[in-house]
Amino acid sequence: MSQALQTAGLFVTREGNVTPAFFLIMIAFPLLWSRRWILGFACIFLGLVVALRRAMDEMAAQDKAEIRFRILKAHDVVQEMKSEKDAAILNSALESLAEKINNTQKHKEYADDEVELHCLEAAYTALKRHEISPDDLLLAGSLSLLALVAKNKAVRTQCQKFGLKLPLTALKQSLEVSSQMPEEELSEPAERISADVQRKGCLWLGALADNNKRLATLVVDEGGLEAILSAIDWYRHHQDVNNWGLWAIFILCYEHSINQMELVRLGGLQILCQSLENNCDSLEVCRHGVAVLFDLLRNTNNDSDSSNNSRDDMAKLMKMRKVAIGSGLHNAVHKAMKNCQDSIEIVGMGAELLISTGFQGDIPVYQGVK
């Protein structure tokens, strides 16, 4: 509102003409001079009311919508979104719903299922609009809201109804557009938003599958793992994208032999090693990257649908280790350990990885917390 007041001015139009409010205020002075107090103050009050009303009329539609969305209930926000076409206003609606969820979670151990389900519907409503007229800011807002409610049980049960195709397609297309755009045409803000879309997409997919093997299978079957690997591969030096991408891969593949084999089939070992090498100065990237490789290449399989240490399992394991070594496993893990010697997790898992895959050379040791 203050921005609108500054732009329009209380008493002067953009063209330089005086407003009715200015006229009323000017009338008040002679009335006050002649001690006609009631009329004088009435003119001042009326002038201010007229000025504020004019400022409200000129306030941006997005600002008005933002105020309205904060007042409305989640259900009413979703209903308004269904008839809205402006991407900025839709984004304001998504932000207001995120605030409602955060406020609910502050006062309860678990958020209200009804509010979270409305958030799910709102995110898909925005995604449908994005499908018609692509807008990365709107896509980022939708994915952010999806990630916020992804762990809710009621939301997870609705995955079959809403499906993963719409957000995953949007995520892949956004990366495709960014990767195909000439470097001179891609501005820094646009590239930053595009990277944020991929980061939030990884966060959403990981949160959705966390501690749920059925959903982890569904995400990979629908192409979620491929989308994550593409994001990490393209934004190979972007630590936030790599961090959340590797975290999501760990969630999807942890003790999940079918997803692990799909990771290998998609060339994931090369991308994992590349990510570690390019971001070895990031503690979180190294932690998640080494954890994925450790779970993938260790000599134990805890899946209930396979026998431990069977010949088939060992054959698969040896094949994966061979592919990993050829993808630069030793150099990537050694670099991560050397740069994170104060992390007992990284050094411990890394040492076992190097020893079990026949590494020749000095293995970094844990140096304690610096």
Short mmCIF file of C-alpha atoms in Angstrom, two decimals:
data_model
loop_
_atom_site.label_atom_id
_atom_site.label_comp_id
_atom_site.label_asym_id
_atom_site.label_seq_id
_atom_site.Cartn_x
_atom_site.Cartn_y
_atom_site.Cartn_z
CA MET A 1 0.00 0.00 0.00
CA SER A 2 2.83 2.41 0.86
CA GLN A 3 4.28 1.81 -2.60
CA ALA A 4 0.98 2.81 -4.19
CA LEU A 5 0.84 5.97 -2.10
CA GLN A 6 4.34 6.91 -3.20
CA THR A 7 3.54 6.26 -6.86
CA ALA A 8 0.22 8.03 -7.10
CA GLY A 9 0.71 10.70 -4.46
CA LEU A 10 -1.93 11.61 -1.94
CA PHE A 11 -2.91 14.94 -3.40
CA VAL A 12 -1.42 15.19 -6.91
CA THR A 13 -2.03 12.98 -9.96
CA ARG A 14 0.76 11.63 -12.15
CA GLU A 15 -0.16 14.32 -14.69
CA GLY A 16 0.45 17.03 -12.10
CA ASN A 17 -3.20 17.95 -11.46
CA VAL A 18 -4.59 18.41 -7.96
CA THR A 19 -6.94 15.75 -6.61
CA PRO A 20 -10.30 16.21 -4.81
CA ALA A 21 -8.47 15.37 -1.60
CA PHE A 22 -6.13 18.34 -2.08
CA PHE A 23 -9.11 20.59 -2.73
CA LEU A 24 -10.83 19.48 0.50
CA ILE A 25 -7.68 20.01 2.56
CA MET A 26 -7.22 23.50 1.12
CA ILE A 27 -10.84 24.40 2.03
CA ALA A 28 -10.15 23.29 5.61
CA PHE A 29 -7.53 25.99 6.27
CA PRO A 30 -9.78 29.06 5.92
CA LEU A 31 -12.47 27.26 7.92
CA LEU A 32 -10.02 26.61 10.73
CA TRP A 33 -8.72 30.21 10.50
CA SER A 34 -12.25 31.45 11.03
CA ARG A 35 -12.61 29.06 14.01
CA ARG A 36 -15.20 26.91 12.34
CA TRP A 37 -13.55 23.89 13.89
CA ILE A 38 -16.09 21.20 13.11
CA LEU A 39 -16.30 22.01 9.39
CA GLY A 40 -12.53 22.44 9.13
CA PHE A 41 -11.65 19.11 10.71
CA ALA A 42 -14.45 17.42 8.77
CA CYS A 43 -12.87 18.61 5.49
CA ILE A 44 -9.44 17.36 6.57
CA PHE A 45 -10.85 13.96 7.54
CA LEU A 46 -12.85 13.69 4.31
CA GLY A 47 -9.81 14.70 2.27
CA LEU A 48 -7.67 11.99 3.84
CA VAL A 49 -10.39 9.38 3.27
CA VAL A 50 -10.66 10.36 -0.40
CA ALA A 51 -6.87 10.27 -0.79
CA LEU A 52 -6.56 6.83 0.80
CA ARG A 53 -9.43 5.49 -1.29
CA ARG A 54 -7.70 6.71 -4.43
CA ALA A 55 -4.46 5.05 -3.35
CA MET A 56 -6.32 1.78 -2.75
CA ASP A 57 -7.88 1.98 -6.20
CA GLU A 58 -4.43 2.38 -7.78
CA MET A 59 -2.82 -0.36 -5.72
CA ALA A 60 -1.47 -3.20 -7.87
CA ALA A 61 -3.83 -6.10 -8.33
CA GLN A 62 -1.15 -8.45 -6.98
CA ASP A 63 -0.89 -6.45 -3.73
CA LYS A 64 -4.66 -6.53 -3.28
CA ALA A 65 -4.75 -10.26 -3.98
CA GLU A 66 -1.94 -10.90 -1.51
CA ILE A 67 -3.87 -9.16 1.28
CA ARG A 68 -7.07 -11.00 0.35
CA PHE A 69 -5.38 -14.41 0.24
CA ARG A 70 -3.98 -13.95 3.71
CA ILE A 71 -7.46 -13.35 5.07
CA LEU A 72 -9.25 -16.13 3.16
CA LYS A 73 -9.37 -19.75 4.28
CA ALA A 74 -7.35 -22.31 2.32
CA HIS A 75 -10.45 -23.66 0.56
CA ASP A 76 -11.47 -20.18 -0.63
CA VAL A 77 -7.95 -19.43 -1.87
CA VAL A 78 -8.05 -22.56 -4.03
CA GLN A 79 -11.46 -21.62 -5.43
CA GLU A 80 -10.20 -18.17 -6.45
CA MET A 81 -7.12 -19.72 -8.06
CA LYS A 82 -9.26 -21.81 -10.39
CA SER A 83 -10.56 -18.73 -12.20
CA GLU A 84 -7.29 -16.73 -12.03
CA LYS A 85 -4.98 -16.50 -15.04
CA ASP A 86 -2.31 -14.08 -13.81
CA ALA A 87 0.84 -16.03 -12.82
CA ALA A 88 1.96 -13.40 -10.27
CA ILE A 89 -1.38 -13.54 -8.46
CA LEU A 90 -1.35 -17.34 -8.51
CA ASN A 91 2.12 -17.25 -6.99
CA SER A 92 0.83 -14.95 -4.24
CA ALA A 93 -1.88 -17.51 -3.53
CA LEU A 94 0.71 -20.29 -3.23
CA GLU A 95 2.80 -18.18 -0.84
CA SER A 96 -0.22 -17.45 1.34
CA LEU A 97 -1.04 -21.17 1.54
CA ALA A 98 2.55 -21.93 2.51
CA GLU A 99 2.21 -19.39 5.33
CA LYS A 100 -1.01 -21.06 6.49
CA ILE A 101 0.72 -24.46 6.59
CA ASN A 102 3.70 -23.06 8.51
CA ASN A 103 1.41 -21.36 11.01
CA THR A 104 -0.56 -24.57 11.47
CA GLN A 105 2.59 -26.61 12.04
CA LYS A 106 3.82 -24.18 14.67
CA HIS A 107 0.78 -24.80 16.84
CA LYS A 108 0.25 -28.53 16.19
CA GLU A 109 2.45 -31.58 16.07
CA TYR A 110 0.99 -32.36 12.66
CA ALA A 111 -0.63 -29.99 10.20
CA ASP A 112 -4.35 -30.18 9.53
CA ASP A 113 -4.96 -32.71 6.72
CA GLU A 114 -7.68 -30.55 5.20
CA VAL A 115 -5.36 -27.56 4.82
CA GLU A 116 -2.60 -29.71 3.33
CA LEU A 117 -4.97 -31.30 0.84
CA HIS A 118 -6.10 -27.84 -0.26
CA CYS A 119 -2.42 -26.96 -0.74
CA LEU A 120 -1.99 -30.04 -2.91
CA GLU A 121 -4.95 -29.01 -5.05
CA ALA A 122 -3.65 -25.44 -5.25
CA ALA A 123 -0.23 -26.59 -6.45
CA TYR A 124 -1.77 -28.67 -9.24
CA THR A 125 -4.09 -25.79 -10.17
CA ALA A 126 -1.03 -23.57 -10.61
CA LEU A 127 0.78 -26.31 -12.54
CA LYS A 128 -2.11 -26.56 -15.00
CA ARG A 129 -1.80 -22.82 -15.60
CA HIS A 130 1.96 -23.22 -16.04
CA GLU A 131 1.28 -25.94 -18.61
CA ILE A 132 -0.67 -23.42 -20.70
CA SER A 133 1.70 -20.50 -20.19
CA PRO A 134 5.10 -21.59 -18.79
CA ASP A 135 6.41 -19.46 -15.94
CA ASP A 136 9.37 -20.68 -13.88
CA LEU A 137 8.47 -18.54 -10.87
CA LEU A 138 5.03 -20.13 -10.76
CA LEU A 139 6.57 -23.57 -11.23
CA ALA A 140 9.02 -22.95 -8.37
CA GLY A 141 6.16 -21.86 -6.11
CA SER A 142 4.14 -24.95 -6.98
CA LEU A 143 7.03 -27.34 -6.33
CA SER A 144 7.85 -25.56 -3.09
CA LEU A 145 4.29 -26.04 -1.83
CA LEU A 146 4.28 -29.69 -2.95
CA ALA A 147 7.51 -30.29 -1.02
CA LEU A 148 6.02 -28.63 2.06
CA VAL A 149 3.06 -31.05 2.21
CA ALA A 150 4.74 -34.13 0.68
CA LYS A 151 5.20 -36.03 3.95
CA ASN A 152 1.57 -35.73 5.01
CA LYS A 153 -0.18 -39.13 4.95
CA ALA A 154 -3.39 -37.78 3.45
CA VAL A 155 -1.44 -36.05 0.68
CA ARG A 156 0.49 -39.23 -0.09
CA THR A 157 -2.70 -41.22 -0.49
CA GLN A 158 -3.81 -38.74 -3.18
CA CYS A 159 -0.76 -39.42 -5.37
CA GLN A 160 -2.71 -41.90 -7.49
CA LYS A 161 -5.49 -39.35 -8.07
CA PHE A 162 -3.27 -36.38 -8.95
CA GLY A 163 -0.39 -38.35 -10.42
CA LEU A 164 3.22 -37.26 -10.81
CA LYS A 165 3.17 -36.67 -14.56
CA LEU A 166 2.17 -32.98 -14.49
CA PRO A 167 4.88 -31.70 -12.10
CA LEU A 168 7.55 -34.04 -13.49
CA THR A 169 6.84 -32.98 -17.06
CA ALA A 170 7.02 -29.32 -16.04
CA LEU A 171 10.30 -29.95 -14.20
CA LYS A 172 11.89 -31.67 -17.19
CA GLN A 173 10.66 -29.08 -19.69
CA SER A 174 11.99 -26.21 -17.60
CA LEU A 175 15.46 -27.78 -17.61
CA GLU A 176 15.23 -28.52 -21.32
CA VAL A 177 14.39 -24.88 -22.11
CA SER A 178 17.25 -23.59 -19.96
CA SER A 179 19.79 -26.03 -21.34
CA GLN A 180 18.91 -25.26 -24.96
CA MET A 181 18.90 -21.48 -24.58
CA PRO A 182 22.02 -19.72 -25.93
CA GLU A 183 24.26 -18.51 -23.09
CA GLU A 184 24.08 -14.89 -24.25
CA GLU A 185 20.27 -14.97 -24.07
CA LEU A 186 20.05 -16.55 -20.59
CA SER A 187 20.15 -13.78 -18.00
CA GLU A 188 21.55 -14.35 -14.53
CA PRO A 189 18.15 -13.95 -12.79
CA ALA A 190 16.53 -16.41 -15.24
CA GLU A 191 19.30 -18.95 -14.68
CA ARG A 192 18.99 -18.53 -10.92
CA ILE A 193 15.24 -19.16 -11.06
CA SER A 194 15.75 -22.18 -13.32
CA ALA A 195 18.25 -23.68 -10.86
CA ASP A 196 15.82 -23.01 -8.02
CA VAL A 197 13.11 -24.90 -9.91
CA GLN A 198 15.38 -27.95 -10.14
CA ARG A 199 16.41 -27.68 -6.48
CA LYS A 200 12.79 -27.55 -5.33
CA GLY A 201 11.89 -30.40 -7.66
CA CYS A 202 14.57 -32.58 -6.06
CA LEU A 203 13.38 -31.57 -2.60
CA TRP A 204 9.78 -32.47 -3.47
CA LEU A 205 10.65 -35.90 -4.91
CA GLY A 206 12.84 -36.78 -1.93
CA ALA A 207 10.27 -35.62 0.61
CA LEU A 208 7.50 -37.52 -1.15
CA ALA A 209 9.40 -40.83 -1.09
CA ASP A 210 10.98 -40.45 2.35
CA ASN A 211 10.44 -43.63 4.40
CA ASN A 212 7.97 -44.96 1.83
CA LYS A 213 9.28 -47.69 -0.46
CA ARG A 214 6.07 -47.81 -2.51
CA LEU A 215 6.31 -44.12 -3.35
CA ALA A 216 10.04 -44.43 -4.00
CA THR A 217 9.21 -47.07 -6.60
CA LEU A 218 6.46 -44.90 -8.09
CA VAL A 219 8.74 -41.85 -8.36
CA VAL A 220 11.40 -43.82 -10.22
CA ASP A 221 8.85 -45.55 -12.46
CA GLU A 222 7.40 -42.15 -13.42
CA GLY A 223 10.83 -40.75 -14.36
CA GLY A 224 11.66 -38.87 -11.17
CA LEU A 225 15.14 -40.34 -10.81
CA GLU A 226 15.95 -39.43 -14.41
CA ALA A 227 14.80 -35.85 -13.75
CA ILE A 228 17.03 -35.58 -10.67
CA LEU A 229 20.08 -36.92 -12.51
CA SER A 230 19.48 -34.49 -15.38
CA ALA A 231 19.32 -31.58 -12.94
CA ILE A 232 22.56 -32.59 -11.21
CA ASP A 233 24.29 -33.19 -14.52
CA TRP A 234 23.32 -29.80 -15.96
CA TYR A 235 23.88 -27.76 -12.79
CA ARG A 236 27.01 -29.73 -11.96
CA HIS A 237 28.68 -26.82 -10.12
CA HIS A 238 25.56 -25.60 -8.31
CA GLN A 239 25.95 -26.86 -4.73
CA ASP A 240 22.31 -26.48 -3.67
CA VAL A 241 20.99 -28.40 -6.68
CA ASN A 242 23.62 -31.11 -6.18
CA ASN A 243 23.02 -31.31 -2.44
CA TRP A 244 19.26 -31.80 -2.65
CA GLY A 245 19.57 -33.94 -5.76
CA LEU A 246 21.94 -36.36 -4.04
CA TRP A 247 19.76 -36.35 -0.94
CA ALA A 248 16.74 -37.28 -3.06
CA ILE A 249 18.70 -40.07 -4.78
CA PHE A 250 19.68 -41.46 -1.38
CA ILE A 251 16.02 -41.47 -0.32
CA LEU A 252 14.91 -43.17 -3.54
CA CYS A 253 17.65 -45.82 -3.61
CA TYR A 254 18.31 -46.63 0.05
CA GLU A 255 18.12 -50.42 0.39
CA HIS A 256 16.02 -50.50 -2.78
CA SER A 257 17.74 -52.88 -5.23
CA ILE A 258 15.37 -52.20 -8.15
CA ASN A 259 15.87 -48.43 -7.92
CA GLN A 260 19.61 -48.94 -7.49
CA MET A 261 19.81 -50.92 -10.72
CA GLU A 262 17.82 -48.21 -12.48
CA LEU A 263 20.29 -45.62 -11.15
CA VAL A 264 23.15 -47.58 -12.71
CA ARG A 265 21.24 -48.07 -15.97
CA LEU A 266 20.67 -44.30 -16.26
CA GLY A 267 24.39 -43.59 -15.92
CA GLY A 268 23.92 -42.38 -12.37
CA LEU A 269 27.31 -43.60 -11.14
CA GLN A 270 29.13 -41.29 -13.54
CA ILE A 271 26.95 -38.35 -12.51
CA LEU A 272 27.40 -39.13 -8.79
CA CYS A 273 31.19 -39.22 -9.09
CA GLN A 274 31.15 -36.06 -11.19
CA SER A 275 29.03 -34.29 -8.57
CA LEU A 276 31.44 -35.24 -5.78
CA GLU A 277 34.48 -34.07 -7.75
CA ASN A 278 32.92 -30.75 -8.73
CA ASN A 279 31.56 -29.96 -5.26
CA CYS A 280 34.10 -31.59 -2.96
CA ASP A 281 34.29 -28.40 -0.87
CA SER A 282 30.64 -28.80 0.19
CA LEU A 283 30.20 -30.92 3.32
CA GLU A 284 26.55 -31.72 2.54
CA VAL A 285 27.20 -32.70 -1.07
CA CYS A 286 30.03 -35.00 0.06
CA ARG A 287 27.93 -36.51 2.84
CA HIS A 288 24.99 -37.31 0.60
CA GLY A 289 27.12 -38.39 -2.37
CA VAL A 290 29.32 -40.76 -0.37
CA ALA A 291 26.23 -42.12 1.44
CA VAL A 292 24.57 -43.01 -1.89
CA LEU A 293 27.71 -44.75 -3.17
CA PHE A 294 28.22 -46.55 0.13
CA ASP A 295 24.67 -47.91 0.17
CA LEU A 296 24.93 -48.85 -3.50
CA LEU A 297 28.30 -50.62 -3.40
CA ARG A 298 28.46 -52.24 0.05
CA ASN A 299 28.47 -56.01 0.34
CA THR A 300 25.03 -56.31 1.99
CA ASN A 301 21.51 -56.33 0.59
CA ASN A 302 18.70 -55.95 3.10
CA ASP A 303 15.82 -56.06 0.62
CA SER A 304 13.16 -58.49 1.81
CA ASP A 305 12.56 -59.71 -1.74
CA SER A 306 16.07 -61.03 -2.32
CA SER A 307 18.37 -63.49 -0.54
CA ASN A 308 21.47 -62.11 1.16
CA ASN A 309 24.83 -62.75 -0.49
CA SER A 310 23.29 -64.79 -3.31
CA ARG A 311 25.31 -65.35 -6.44
CA ASP A 312 23.06 -63.04 -8.46
CA ASP A 313 23.45 -60.30 -5.88
CA MET A 314 27.21 -60.66 -5.81
CA ALA A 315 27.37 -60.61 -9.60
CA LYS A 316 25.34 -57.40 -9.70
CA LEU A 317 27.46 -55.88 -6.96
CA MET A 318 30.73 -56.66 -8.74
CA LYS A 319 29.33 -55.24 -11.96
CA MET A 320 28.27 -52.01 -10.22
CA ARG A 321 31.68 -51.68 -8.55
CA LYS A 322 33.40 -52.14 -11.91
CA VAL A 323 31.22 -49.43 -13.48
CA ALA A 324 31.80 -47.13 -10.49
CA ILE A 325 35.58 -47.51 -10.67
CA GLY A 326 35.47 -46.74 -14.38
CA SER A 327 33.36 -43.66 -13.61
CA GLY A 328 36.01 -42.16 -11.31
CA LEU A 329 34.86 -43.56 -7.96
CA HIS A 330 38.30 -43.63 -6.37
CA ASN A 331 39.25 -40.07 -7.23
CA ALA A 332 35.83 -38.67 -6.28
CA VAL A 333 35.63 -40.42 -2.91
CA HIS A 334 39.29 -39.68 -2.09
CA LYS A 335 38.73 -35.99 -2.82
CA ALA A 336 35.61 -35.89 -0.68
CA MET A 337 37.40 -37.57 2.23
CA LYS A 338 40.42 -35.28 1.96
CA ASN A 339 38.25 -32.16 2.02
CA CYS A 340 36.00 -33.42 4.83
CA GLN A 341 38.44 -35.12 7.22
CA ASP A 342 36.55 -33.65 10.18
CA SER A 343 33.45 -35.68 9.25
CA ILE A 344 33.58 -39.17 10.73
CA GLU A 345 30.67 -40.25 8.51
CA ILE A 346 32.33 -39.30 5.24
CA VAL A 347 35.74 -40.65 6.23
CA GLY A 348 34.30 -43.90 7.60
CA MET A 349 32.07 -44.68 4.61
CA GLY A 350 34.71 -43.46 2.17
CA ALA A 351 37.42 -45.67 3.66
CA GLU A 352 35.22 -48.76 3.39
CA LEU A 353 34.35 -47.86 -0.21
CA LEU A 354 38.01 -47.44 -1.21
CA ILE A 355 39.18 -50.61 0.53
CA SER A 356 36.35 -52.77 -0.85
CA THR A 357 36.98 -51.59 -4.41
CA GLY A 358 40.73 -52.18 -4.42
CA PHE A 359 42.01 -48.61 -4.10
CA GLN A 360 45.80 -48.31 -4.19
CA GLY A 361 47.19 -45.34 -2.29
CA ASP A 362 46.99 -43.39 0.94
CA ILE A 363 43.51 -43.29 2.46
CA PRO A 364 42.65 -40.08 4.39
CA VAL A 365 41.89 -40.60 8.06
CA TYR A 366 39.53 -38.86 10.45
CA GLN A 367 41.15 -35.74 11.90
CA GLY A 368 38.49 -34.86 14.46
CA VAL A 369 36.33 -31.74 14.61
CA LYS A 370 38.36 -28.63 13.79
#
